[in-house]
mmCIF file of C-alpha atoms and ligand atoms in Angstrom:
data_model
loop_
_atom_site.group_PDB
_atom_site.id
_atom_site.type_symbol
_atom_site.label_atom_id
_atom_site.label_comp_id
_atom_site.label_asym_id
_atom_site.label_seq_id
_atom_site.Cartn_x
_atom_site.Cartn_y
_atom_site.Cartn_z
ATOM 1 C CA UNK A 204 66.392 -28.035 25.771
ATOM 2 C CA UNK A 205 63.959 -25.597 24.191
ATOM 3 C CA UNK A 206 64.398 -27.136 20.745
ATOM 4 C CA UNK A 207 63.448 -30.567 22.068
ATOM 5 C CA UNK A 208 60.091 -31.867 20.915
ATOM 6 C CA UNK A 209 58.054 -32.864 23.936
ATOM 7 C CA UNK A 210 55.394 -35.343 22.941
ATOM 8 C CA UNK A 211 52.498 -36.570 24.970
ATOM 9 C CA UNK A 212 53.578 -39.681 26.854
ATOM 10 C CA UNK A 213 51.176 -42.078 25.183
ATOM 11 C CA UNK A 214 53.501 -45.056 25.628
ATOM 12 C CA UNK A 215 52.277 -45.234 29.197
ATOM 13 C CA UNK A 216 48.972 -46.555 27.813
ATOM 14 C CA UNK A 217 50.828 -49.601 26.534
ATOM 15 C CA UNK A 218 51.569 -50.758 30.067
ATOM 16 C CA UNK A 219 49.294 -53.095 31.990
ATOM 17 C CA UNK A 220 46.604 -51.068 33.854
ATOM 18 C CA UNK A 221 48.166 -51.899 37.248
ATOM 19 C CA UNK A 222 51.545 -50.579 36.034
ATOM 20 C CA UNK A 223 49.892 -47.435 34.627
ATOM 21 C CA UNK A 224 48.131 -46.743 37.931
ATOM 22 C CA UNK A 225 51.350 -47.120 39.881
ATOM 23 C CA UNK A 226 53.298 -44.887 37.456
ATOM 24 C CA UNK A 227 50.675 -42.148 37.561
ATOM 25 C CA UNK A 228 50.681 -42.356 41.353
ATOM 26 C CA UNK A 229 54.491 -41.951 41.396
ATOM 27 C CA UNK A 230 54.365 -39.009 38.973
ATOM 28 C CA UNK A 231 51.714 -37.426 41.194
ATOM 29 C CA UNK A 232 54.022 -37.843 44.207
ATOM 30 C CA UNK A 233 56.887 -36.187 42.334
ATOM 31 C CA UNK A 234 54.658 -33.287 41.355
ATOM 32 C CA UNK A 235 53.669 -32.868 44.984
ATOM 33 C CA UNK A 236 57.357 -32.487 45.752
ATOM 34 C CA UNK A 237 57.521 -29.821 43.031
ATOM 35 C CA UNK A 238 59.392 -32.070 40.647
ATOM 36 C CA UNK A 239 57.683 -31.401 37.307
ATOM 37 C CA UNK A 240 60.572 -32.506 35.092
ATOM 38 C CA UNK A 241 62.890 -35.429 35.409
ATOM 39 C CA UNK A 242 65.943 -35.881 33.218
ATOM 40 C CA UNK A 243 67.421 -39.353 33.255
ATOM 41 C CA UNK A 244 70.834 -40.010 31.737
ATOM 42 C CA UNK A 245 71.480 -43.587 30.623
ATOM 43 C CA UNK A 246 75.089 -44.718 30.363
ATOM 44 C CA UNK A 247 77.091 -47.930 30.261
ATOM 45 C CA UNK A 248 79.121 -50.129 27.955
ATOM 46 C CA UNK A 249 77.829 -50.953 24.454
ATOM 47 C CA UNK A 250 75.293 -53.722 23.984
ATOM 48 C CA UNK A 251 74.255 -53.989 27.629
ATOM 49 C CA UNK A 252 70.653 -52.891 26.964
ATOM 50 C CA UNK A 253 70.713 -49.116 27.427
ATOM 51 C CA UNK A 254 68.478 -48.321 24.453
ATOM 52 C CA UNK A 255 66.147 -51.215 25.250
ATOM 53 C CA UNK A 256 65.770 -49.896 28.797
ATOM 54 C CA UNK A 257 64.922 -46.416 27.464
ATOM 55 C CA UNK A 258 62.199 -47.960 25.301
ATOM 56 C CA UNK A 259 60.898 -50.049 28.200
ATOM 57 C CA UNK A 260 60.553 -46.978 30.417
ATOM 58 C CA UNK A 261 58.889 -44.873 27.726
ATOM 59 C CA UNK A 262 56.638 -47.757 26.704
ATOM 60 C CA UNK A 263 57.320 -47.433 23.008
ATOM 61 C CA UNK A 264 60.142 -47.964 20.555
ATOM 62 C CA UNK A 265 61.578 -44.464 20.836
ATOM 63 C CA UNK A 266 65.247 -45.268 20.189
ATOM 64 C CA UNK A 267 66.813 -47.944 18.059
ATOM 65 C CA UNK A 268 68.060 -51.174 19.551
ATOM 66 C CA UNK A 269 70.702 -53.349 17.996
ATOM 67 C CA UNK A 270 72.162 -56.753 18.844
ATOM 68 C CA UNK A 271 75.366 -55.583 17.156
ATOM 69 C CA UNK A 272 77.481 -52.658 18.162
ATOM 70 C CA UNK A 273 76.377 -50.448 15.299
ATOM 71 C CA UNK A 274 75.108 -47.770 17.610
ATOM 72 C CA UNK A 275 74.501 -44.233 16.456
ATOM 73 C CA UNK A 276 77.469 -42.390 17.950
ATOM 74 C CA UNK A 277 75.263 -39.610 19.266
ATOM 75 C CA UNK A 278 73.154 -39.239 22.361
ATOM 76 C CA UNK A 279 69.402 -38.960 21.878
ATOM 77 C CA UNK A 280 66.957 -37.317 24.251
ATOM 78 C CA UNK A 281 63.433 -38.669 24.314
ATOM 79 C CA UNK A 282 60.953 -36.326 25.984
ATOM 80 C CA UNK A 283 57.428 -37.238 26.960
ATOM 81 C CA UNK A 284 54.931 -35.340 28.995
ATOM 82 C CA UNK A 285 51.894 -36.496 30.905
ATOM 83 C CA UNK A 286 49.570 -34.608 33.224
ATOM 84 C CA UNK A 287 51.970 -31.677 33.533
ATOM 85 C CA UNK A 288 54.977 -33.875 34.164
ATOM 86 C CA UNK A 289 57.858 -34.150 31.682
ATOM 87 C CA UNK A 290 60.180 -37.104 31.499
ATOM 88 C CA UNK A 291 63.404 -36.722 29.514
ATOM 89 C CA UNK A 292 65.454 -39.841 28.953
ATOM 90 C CA UNK A 293 68.871 -39.450 27.371
ATOM 91 C CA UNK A 294 70.187 -42.534 25.621
ATOM 92 C CA UNK A 295 73.917 -42.528 24.947
ATOM 93 C CA UNK A 296 76.218 -44.647 22.819
ATOM 94 C CA UNK A 297 78.745 -46.887 24.571
ATOM 95 C CA UNK A 298 81.994 -45.018 25.140
ATOM 96 C CA UNK A 299 84.372 -47.957 24.849
ATOM 97 C CA UNK A 300 86.148 -48.726 21.623
ATOM 98 C CA UNK A 301 88.928 -51.240 21.134
ATOM 99 C CA UNK A 302 89.293 -51.712 24.863
ATOM 100 C CA UNK A 303 89.648 -48.033 25.685
ATOM 101 C CA UNK A 304 87.496 -45.022 26.373
ATOM 102 C CA UNK A 305 86.574 -43.325 23.116
ATOM 103 C CA UNK A 306 87.363 -39.733 24.058
ATOM 104 C CA UNK A 307 85.514 -38.356 21.073
ATOM 105 C CA UNK A 308 82.303 -40.186 21.940
ATOM 106 C CA UNK A 309 82.632 -38.944 25.520
ATOM 107 C CA UNK A 310 83.174 -35.367 24.325
ATOM 108 C CA UNK A 311 80.044 -35.581 22.147
ATOM 109 C CA UNK A 312 78.017 -36.769 25.137
ATOM 110 C CA UNK A 313 79.393 -33.999 27.333
ATOM 111 C CA UNK A 314 78.628 -31.334 24.748
ATOM 112 C CA UNK A 315 75.124 -32.737 24.293
ATOM 113 C CA UNK A 316 74.541 -32.405 28.020
ATOM 114 C CA UNK A 317 75.819 -28.833 28.260
ATOM 115 C CA UNK A 318 73.340 -26.630 30.145
ATOM 116 C CA UNK A 319 71.161 -29.610 30.956
ATOM 117 C CA UNK A 320 70.400 -30.862 34.443
ATOM 118 C CA UNK A 321 70.880 -34.547 35.153
ATOM 119 C CA UNK A 322 68.426 -35.649 37.808
ATOM 120 C CA UNK A 323 69.190 -39.348 37.588
ATOM 121 C CA UNK A 324 71.963 -41.492 36.179
ATOM 122 C CA UNK A 325 71.060 -45.018 35.163
ATOM 123 C CA UNK A 326 74.292 -46.956 34.996
ATOM 124 C CA UNK A 327 73.391 -50.009 32.930
ATOM 125 C CA UNK A 328 75.038 -53.406 32.784
ATOM 126 C CA UNK A 329 73.878 -57.002 32.401
ATOM 127 C CA UNK A 330 72.902 -59.256 35.273
ATOM 128 C CA UNK A 331 74.161 -62.343 33.482
ATOM 129 C CA UNK A 332 77.852 -61.537 33.621
ATOM 130 C CA UNK A 333 80.229 -63.339 35.878
ATOM 131 C CA UNK A 334 82.912 -60.820 36.489
ATOM 132 C CA UNK A 335 83.467 -57.114 36.426
ATOM 133 C CA UNK A 336 86.022 -56.229 33.807
ATOM 134 C CA UNK A 337 88.460 -53.394 33.493
ATOM 135 C CA UNK A 338 86.262 -51.676 30.877
ATOM 136 C CA UNK A 339 83.611 -51.248 33.526
ATOM 137 C CA UNK A 340 86.051 -49.404 35.725
ATOM 138 C CA UNK A 341 87.094 -47.197 32.817
ATOM 139 C CA UNK A 342 83.487 -46.247 32.041
ATOM 140 C CA UNK A 343 82.775 -45.505 35.708
ATOM 141 C CA UNK A 344 85.921 -43.409 35.956
ATOM 142 C CA UNK A 345 85.047 -41.500 32.765
ATOM 143 C CA UNK A 346 81.552 -40.734 34.104
ATOM 144 C CA UNK A 347 83.034 -39.536 37.394
ATOM 145 C CA UNK A 348 85.679 -37.364 35.722
ATOM 146 C CA UNK A 349 83.065 -35.891 33.385
ATOM 147 C CA UNK A 350 80.269 -35.056 35.807
ATOM 148 C CA UNK A 351 81.894 -35.205 39.227
ATOM 149 C CA UNK A 352 81.723 -37.703 42.048
ATOM 150 C CA UNK A 353 78.379 -36.259 43.178
ATOM 151 C CA UNK A 354 76.627 -37.856 40.207
ATOM 152 C CA UNK A 355 76.774 -41.187 42.066
ATOM 153 C CA UNK A 356 74.432 -39.793 44.719
ATOM 154 C CA UNK A 357 71.893 -39.560 41.906
ATOM 155 C CA UNK A 358 72.634 -42.950 40.409
ATOM 156 C CA UNK A 359 70.983 -46.336 40.105
ATOM 157 C CA UNK A 360 72.711 -49.424 38.813
ATOM 158 C CA UNK A 361 70.392 -51.163 36.343
ATOM 159 C CA UNK A 362 70.976 -54.826 35.552
ATOM 160 C CA UNK A 363 69.327 -56.036 32.361
ATOM 161 C CA UNK A 364 68.669 -59.598 31.179
ATOM 162 C CA UNK A 365 67.176 -60.205 34.602
ATOM 163 C CA UNK A 366 65.122 -63.214 33.457
ATOM 164 C CA UNK A 367 68.060 -65.492 33.795
ATOM 165 C CA UNK A 368 68.900 -68.716 35.567
ATOM 166 C CA UNK A 369 72.150 -68.570 37.503
ATOM 167 C CA UNK A 370 74.599 -71.394 36.805
ATOM 168 C CA UNK A 371 75.266 -74.377 39.061
ATOM 169 C CA UNK A 372 71.906 -74.112 40.770
ATOM 170 C CA UNK A 373 72.941 -70.924 42.564
ATOM 171 C CA UNK A 374 69.845 -69.268 44.068
ATOM 172 C CA UNK A 375 68.717 -66.242 42.047
ATOM 173 C CA UNK A 376 68.867 -63.817 44.972
ATOM 174 C CA UNK A 377 72.331 -64.956 45.912
ATOM 175 C CA UNK A 378 73.603 -64.486 42.352
ATOM 176 C CA UNK A 379 71.943 -61.054 42.202
ATOM 177 C CA UNK A 380 73.476 -59.933 45.469
ATOM 178 C CA UNK A 381 76.961 -61.176 44.500
ATOM 179 C CA UNK A 382 76.763 -59.499 41.080
ATOM 180 C CA UNK A 383 75.473 -56.258 42.667
ATOM 181 C CA UNK A 384 78.205 -56.200 45.290
ATOM 182 C CA UNK A 385 80.949 -56.790 42.710
ATOM 183 C CA UNK A 386 79.607 -53.946 40.579
ATOM 184 C CA UNK A 387 79.114 -51.546 43.474
ATOM 185 C CA UNK A 388 82.665 -52.255 44.603
ATOM 186 C CA UNK A 389 83.855 -51.294 41.140
ATOM 187 C CA UNK A 390 81.742 -48.135 41.224
ATOM 188 C CA UNK A 391 83.273 -47.152 44.563
ATOM 189 C CA UNK A 392 86.771 -47.799 43.214
ATOM 190 C CA UNK A 393 86.161 -46.219 39.790
ATOM 191 C CA UNK A 394 84.576 -43.167 41.397
ATOM 192 C CA UNK A 395 87.467 -43.031 43.903
ATOM 193 C CA UNK A 396 85.337 -43.294 47.010
ATOM 194 C CA UNK A 397 87.613 -44.414 49.783
ATOM 195 C CA UNK A 398 86.682 -46.055 53.074
ATOM 196 C CA UNK A 399 87.458 -42.732 54.748
ATOM 197 C CA UNK A 400 84.859 -40.916 52.626
ATOM 198 C CA UNK A 401 81.939 -40.120 54.856
ATOM 199 C CA UNK A 402 79.687 -39.404 51.908
ATOM 200 C CA UNK A 403 79.772 -42.723 50.057
ATOM 201 C CA UNK A 404 76.310 -42.834 48.476
ATOM 202 C CA UNK A 405 74.144 -45.884 48.793
ATOM 203 C CA UNK A 406 73.450 -46.782 45.176
ATOM 204 C CA UNK A 407 70.356 -48.931 44.584
ATOM 205 C CA UNK A 408 70.641 -51.809 42.147
ATOM 206 C CA UNK A 409 67.509 -52.595 40.132
ATOM 207 C CA UNK A 410 66.682 -55.453 37.799
ATOM 208 C CA UNK A 411 65.244 -55.027 34.326
ATOM 209 C CA UNK A 412 64.034 -57.499 31.718
ATOM 210 C CA UNK A 413 63.584 -55.813 28.352
ATOM 211 C CA UNK A 414 62.775 -58.931 26.404
ATOM 212 C CA UNK A 415 59.308 -59.295 24.873
ATOM 213 C CA UNK A 416 59.360 -62.749 26.444
ATOM 214 C CA UNK A 417 59.451 -61.323 29.962
ATOM 215 C CA UNK A 418 57.130 -63.260 32.296
ATOM 216 C CA UNK A 419 53.927 -61.566 33.409
ATOM 217 C CA UNK A 420 51.855 -61.750 36.566
ATOM 218 C CA UNK A 421 48.096 -62.240 36.751
ATOM 219 C CA UNK A 422 47.645 -58.476 36.271
ATOM 220 C CA UNK A 423 49.588 -58.707 33.002
ATOM 221 C CA UNK A 424 52.537 -56.779 34.444
ATOM 222 C CA UNK A 425 56.062 -57.738 33.404
ATOM 223 C CA UNK A 426 57.687 -59.504 36.330
ATOM 224 C CA UNK A 427 61.148 -60.605 37.397
ATOM 225 C CA UNK A 428 61.877 -64.202 38.434
ATOM 226 C CA UNK A 429 61.350 -63.039 42.039
ATOM 227 C CA UNK A 430 57.825 -61.855 41.181
ATOM 228 C CA UNK A 431 58.484 -58.087 41.299
ATOM 229 C CA UNK A 432 56.740 -55.982 38.639
ATOM 230 C CA UNK A 433 59.921 -54.329 37.473
ATOM 231 C CA UNK A 434 58.732 -51.177 35.646
ATOM 232 C CA UNK A 435 56.920 -49.669 38.654
ATOM 233 C CA UNK A 436 59.783 -50.823 40.889
ATOM 234 C CA UNK A 437 62.361 -49.059 38.683
ATOM 235 C CA UNK A 438 60.337 -45.837 38.576
ATOM 236 C CA UNK A 439 59.700 -46.013 42.316
ATOM 237 C CA UNK A 440 63.428 -46.403 43.002
ATOM 238 C CA UNK A 441 64.092 -43.411 40.734
ATOM 239 C CA UNK A 442 61.632 -41.317 42.769
ATOM 240 C CA UNK A 443 63.360 -42.419 45.983
ATOM 241 C CA UNK A 444 66.754 -41.325 44.664
ATOM 242 C CA UNK A 445 65.266 -37.993 43.549
ATOM 243 C CA UNK A 446 64.077 -37.435 47.111
ATOM 244 C CA UNK A 447 67.283 -38.567 48.866
ATOM 245 C CA UNK A 448 68.380 -35.030 49.626
ATOM 246 C CA UNK A 449 71.218 -34.904 47.096
ATOM 247 C CA UNK A 450 71.390 -32.324 44.328
ATOM 248 C CA UNK A 451 70.824 -32.792 40.605
ATOM 249 C CA UNK A 452 73.893 -32.237 38.452
ATOM 250 C CA UNK A 453 73.827 -29.124 36.294
ATOM 251 C CA UNK A 454 76.247 -29.586 33.426
ATOM 252 C CA UNK A 455 77.941 -26.240 32.898
ATOM 253 C CA UNK A 456 80.991 -25.318 30.845
ATOM 254 C CA UNK A 457 83.252 -25.442 33.864
ATOM 255 C CA UNK A 458 82.224 -29.003 34.589
ATOM 256 C CA UNK A 459 82.850 -30.349 31.121
ATOM 257 C CA UNK A 460 85.846 -28.271 30.125
ATOM 258 C CA UNK A 461 87.963 -29.350 33.076
ATOM 259 C CA UNK A 462 90.944 -31.513 32.194
ATOM 260 C CA UNK A 463 89.910 -34.928 31.103
ATOM 261 C CA UNK A 464 91.718 -37.861 32.737
ATOM 262 C CA UNK A 465 93.210 -38.922 29.461
ATOM 263 C CA UNK A 466 94.499 -35.464 28.698
ATOM 264 C CA UNK A 467 95.901 -34.881 32.151
ATOM 265 C CA UNK A 468 98.670 -37.387 31.380
ATOM 266 C CA UNK A 469 99.362 -35.590 28.128
ATOM 267 C CA UNK A 470 99.732 -32.260 29.946
ATOM 268 C CA UNK A 471 102.557 -33.787 31.955
ATOM 269 C CA UNK A 472 104.597 -34.699 28.865
ATOM 270 C CA UNK A 473 106.330 -31.254 28.414
ATOM 271 C CA UNK A 474 107.091 -31.201 32.143
ATOM 272 C CA UNK A 475 108.618 -34.666 32.035
ATOM 273 C CA UNK A 476 110.675 -33.690 28.969
ATOM 274 C CA UNK A 477 111.912 -30.518 30.706
ATOM 275 C CA UNK A 478 112.871 -32.444 33.857
ATOM 276 C CA UNK A 479 114.560 -35.052 31.745
ATOM 277 C CA UNK A 480 116.588 -32.321 30.025
ATOM 278 C CA UNK A 481 117.529 -30.612 33.294
ATOM 279 C CA UNK A 482 118.415 -33.682 35.323
ATOM 280 C CA UNK A 483 119.508 -36.244 32.748
ATOM 281 C CA UNK A 484 120.519 -34.783 29.404
ATOM 282 C CA UNK A 485 122.206 -31.619 30.697
ATOM 283 C CA UNK A 486 124.406 -33.304 33.338
ATOM 284 C CA UNK A 487 125.453 -35.989 30.855
ATOM 285 C CA UNK A 488 126.294 -33.338 28.251
ATOM 286 C CA UNK A 489 128.336 -31.417 30.793
ATOM 287 C CA UNK A 490 130.123 -34.564 31.931
ATOM 288 C CA UNK A 491 131.020 -35.376 28.339
ATOM 289 C CA UNK A 492 132.290 -31.861 27.675
ATOM 290 C CA UNK A 493 134.417 -31.816 30.843
ATOM 291 C CA UNK A 494 135.605 -35.328 30.048
ATOM 292 C CA UNK A 495 136.712 -34.269 26.610
ATOM 293 C CA UNK A 496 138.523 -31.191 27.888
ATOM 294 C CA UNK A 497 140.222 -33.174 30.688
ATOM 295 C CA UNK A 498 141.135 -36.018 28.495
ATOM 296 C CA UNK A 499 144.793 -36.423 27.803
ATOM 297 C CA UNK A 500 145.422 -37.728 24.369
ATOM 298 C CA UNK A 501 146.439 -41.311 24.489
ATOM 299 C CA UNK A 502 149.908 -42.169 23.376
ATOM 300 C CA UNK A 503 148.833 -44.121 20.317
ATOM 301 C CA UNK A 504 146.780 -41.144 19.182
ATOM 302 C CA UNK A 505 149.727 -38.816 19.245
ATOM 303 C CA UNK A 506 150.779 -37.940 15.747
ATOM 304 C CA UNK A 507 153.977 -39.510 14.756
HETATM 305 P P1 LIG B 253 72.841 -50.797 24.067
HETATM 306 O O1 LIG B 253 73.955 -50.935 23.079
HETATM 307 O O2 LIG B 253 73.377 -50.782 25.466
HETATM 308 O O3 LIG B 253 71.924 -49.662 23.778
HETATM 309 O O4 LIG B 253 71.991 -52.162 23.971
HETATM 310 P P2 LIG B 253 70.622 -52.450 23.194
HETATM 311 O O5 LIG B 253 69.474 -51.908 23.963
HETATM 312 O O6 LIG B 253 70.757 -52.001 21.784
HETATM 313 O O7 LIG B 253 70.547 -54.027 23.337
HETATM 314 C C1 LIG B 253 71.519 -54.890 22.790
HETATM 315 C C2 LIG B 253 70.875 -56.259 22.533
HETATM 316 O O8 LIG B 253 70.475 -56.861 23.757
HETATM 317 C C3 LIG B 253 69.602 -56.184 21.680
HETATM 318 O O9 LIG B 253 69.588 -57.290 20.831
HETATM 319 C C4 LIG B 253 68.479 -56.250 22.695
HETATM 320 O O10 LIG B 253 67.313 -56.826 22.159
HETATM 321 C C5 LIG B 253 69.082 -57.146 23.753
HETATM 322 N N1 LIG B 253 68.583 -56.839 25.108
HETATM 323 C C6 LIG B 253 68.643 -55.651 25.742
HETATM 324 N N2 LIG B 253 68.129 -55.737 26.983
HETATM 325 C C7 LIG B 253 67.742 -57.016 27.155
HETATM 326 C C8 LIG B 253 67.132 -57.747 28.233
HETATM 327 O O11 LIG B 253 66.845 -57.219 29.313
HETATM 328 N N3 LIG B 253 66.886 -59.082 28.005
HETATM 329 C C9 LIG B 253 67.177 -59.701 26.830
HETATM 330 N N4 LIG B 253 66.882 -60.985 26.716
HETATM 331 N N5 LIG B 253 67.746 -59.054 25.802
HETATM 332 C C10 LIG B 253 68.023 -57.720 25.949
HETATM 333 MG MG1 LIG B 254 72.049 -48.201 22.308
#
């Protein structure tokens, strides 16, 4: 992390004064709790608004945003400091390619995070989606296998495109709660939390609207359809998760060099081949050999 350029967090000045006041108050609270640095890891499928969310939090265009999936395949850490507090936000590329986890992209992310401490995971998806697909589960599983189940105690689910009208006149809050529940269910399944787990973390779900056309309140703060000023609300929820008593995740070699779920299957291949040889091929071979030696030559085969 030493090589990282830490710039003054001037983007904060771009927020409405009320948002700035609230953010500075929250940073002050964190400092009181001896949290002087916060490292936020942003992950999720491609095109869901990860980079846009990074820019919204920082208050400037720090990372590039694209409507197409031409993402830079590398993670980027944006560091900003303000009044003795440093915020690191790590933007990552989507790790799905052709319907599967791109192991190489995941490896690059893991190596990038080596020796870093993840204080918060923002798991990003869109609000305006109607079902949770299998890719979601794969991404959640890959995150869990990479950083351990405990990362979900430090996680927030972020739903972008929050300025959206649900279909069929469904009330906004009802749509939001249904979408949240479906996603959280997938997180619990993908992270293998079972009903018997006593430590299933309560993961907050927060709404984000990155569009420049986001509605504003009379204090010029960007607001959600339900009237909440979302930037302070997001940062406040982050501070709550930081103080929930769980530990940050330190990414050491042991954590990232453990067998990856996709390689674990591959490790079994020699074992399966050996068992196949022992229990299938060998007995058949022996049966054939004993068959041949027992076989009496048939009469029509006997030389004349
Ligand atoms: P990433 O691939 O997850 O990093 O997604 P990007 O941040 O690059 O965003 C993909 C596209 O969605 C871009 O065209 C963004 O402008 C757009 N986008 C991202 N977040 C929002 C949002 O909250 N609302 C709207 N309307 N568009 C968004
Ligand atoms: Mg991106």
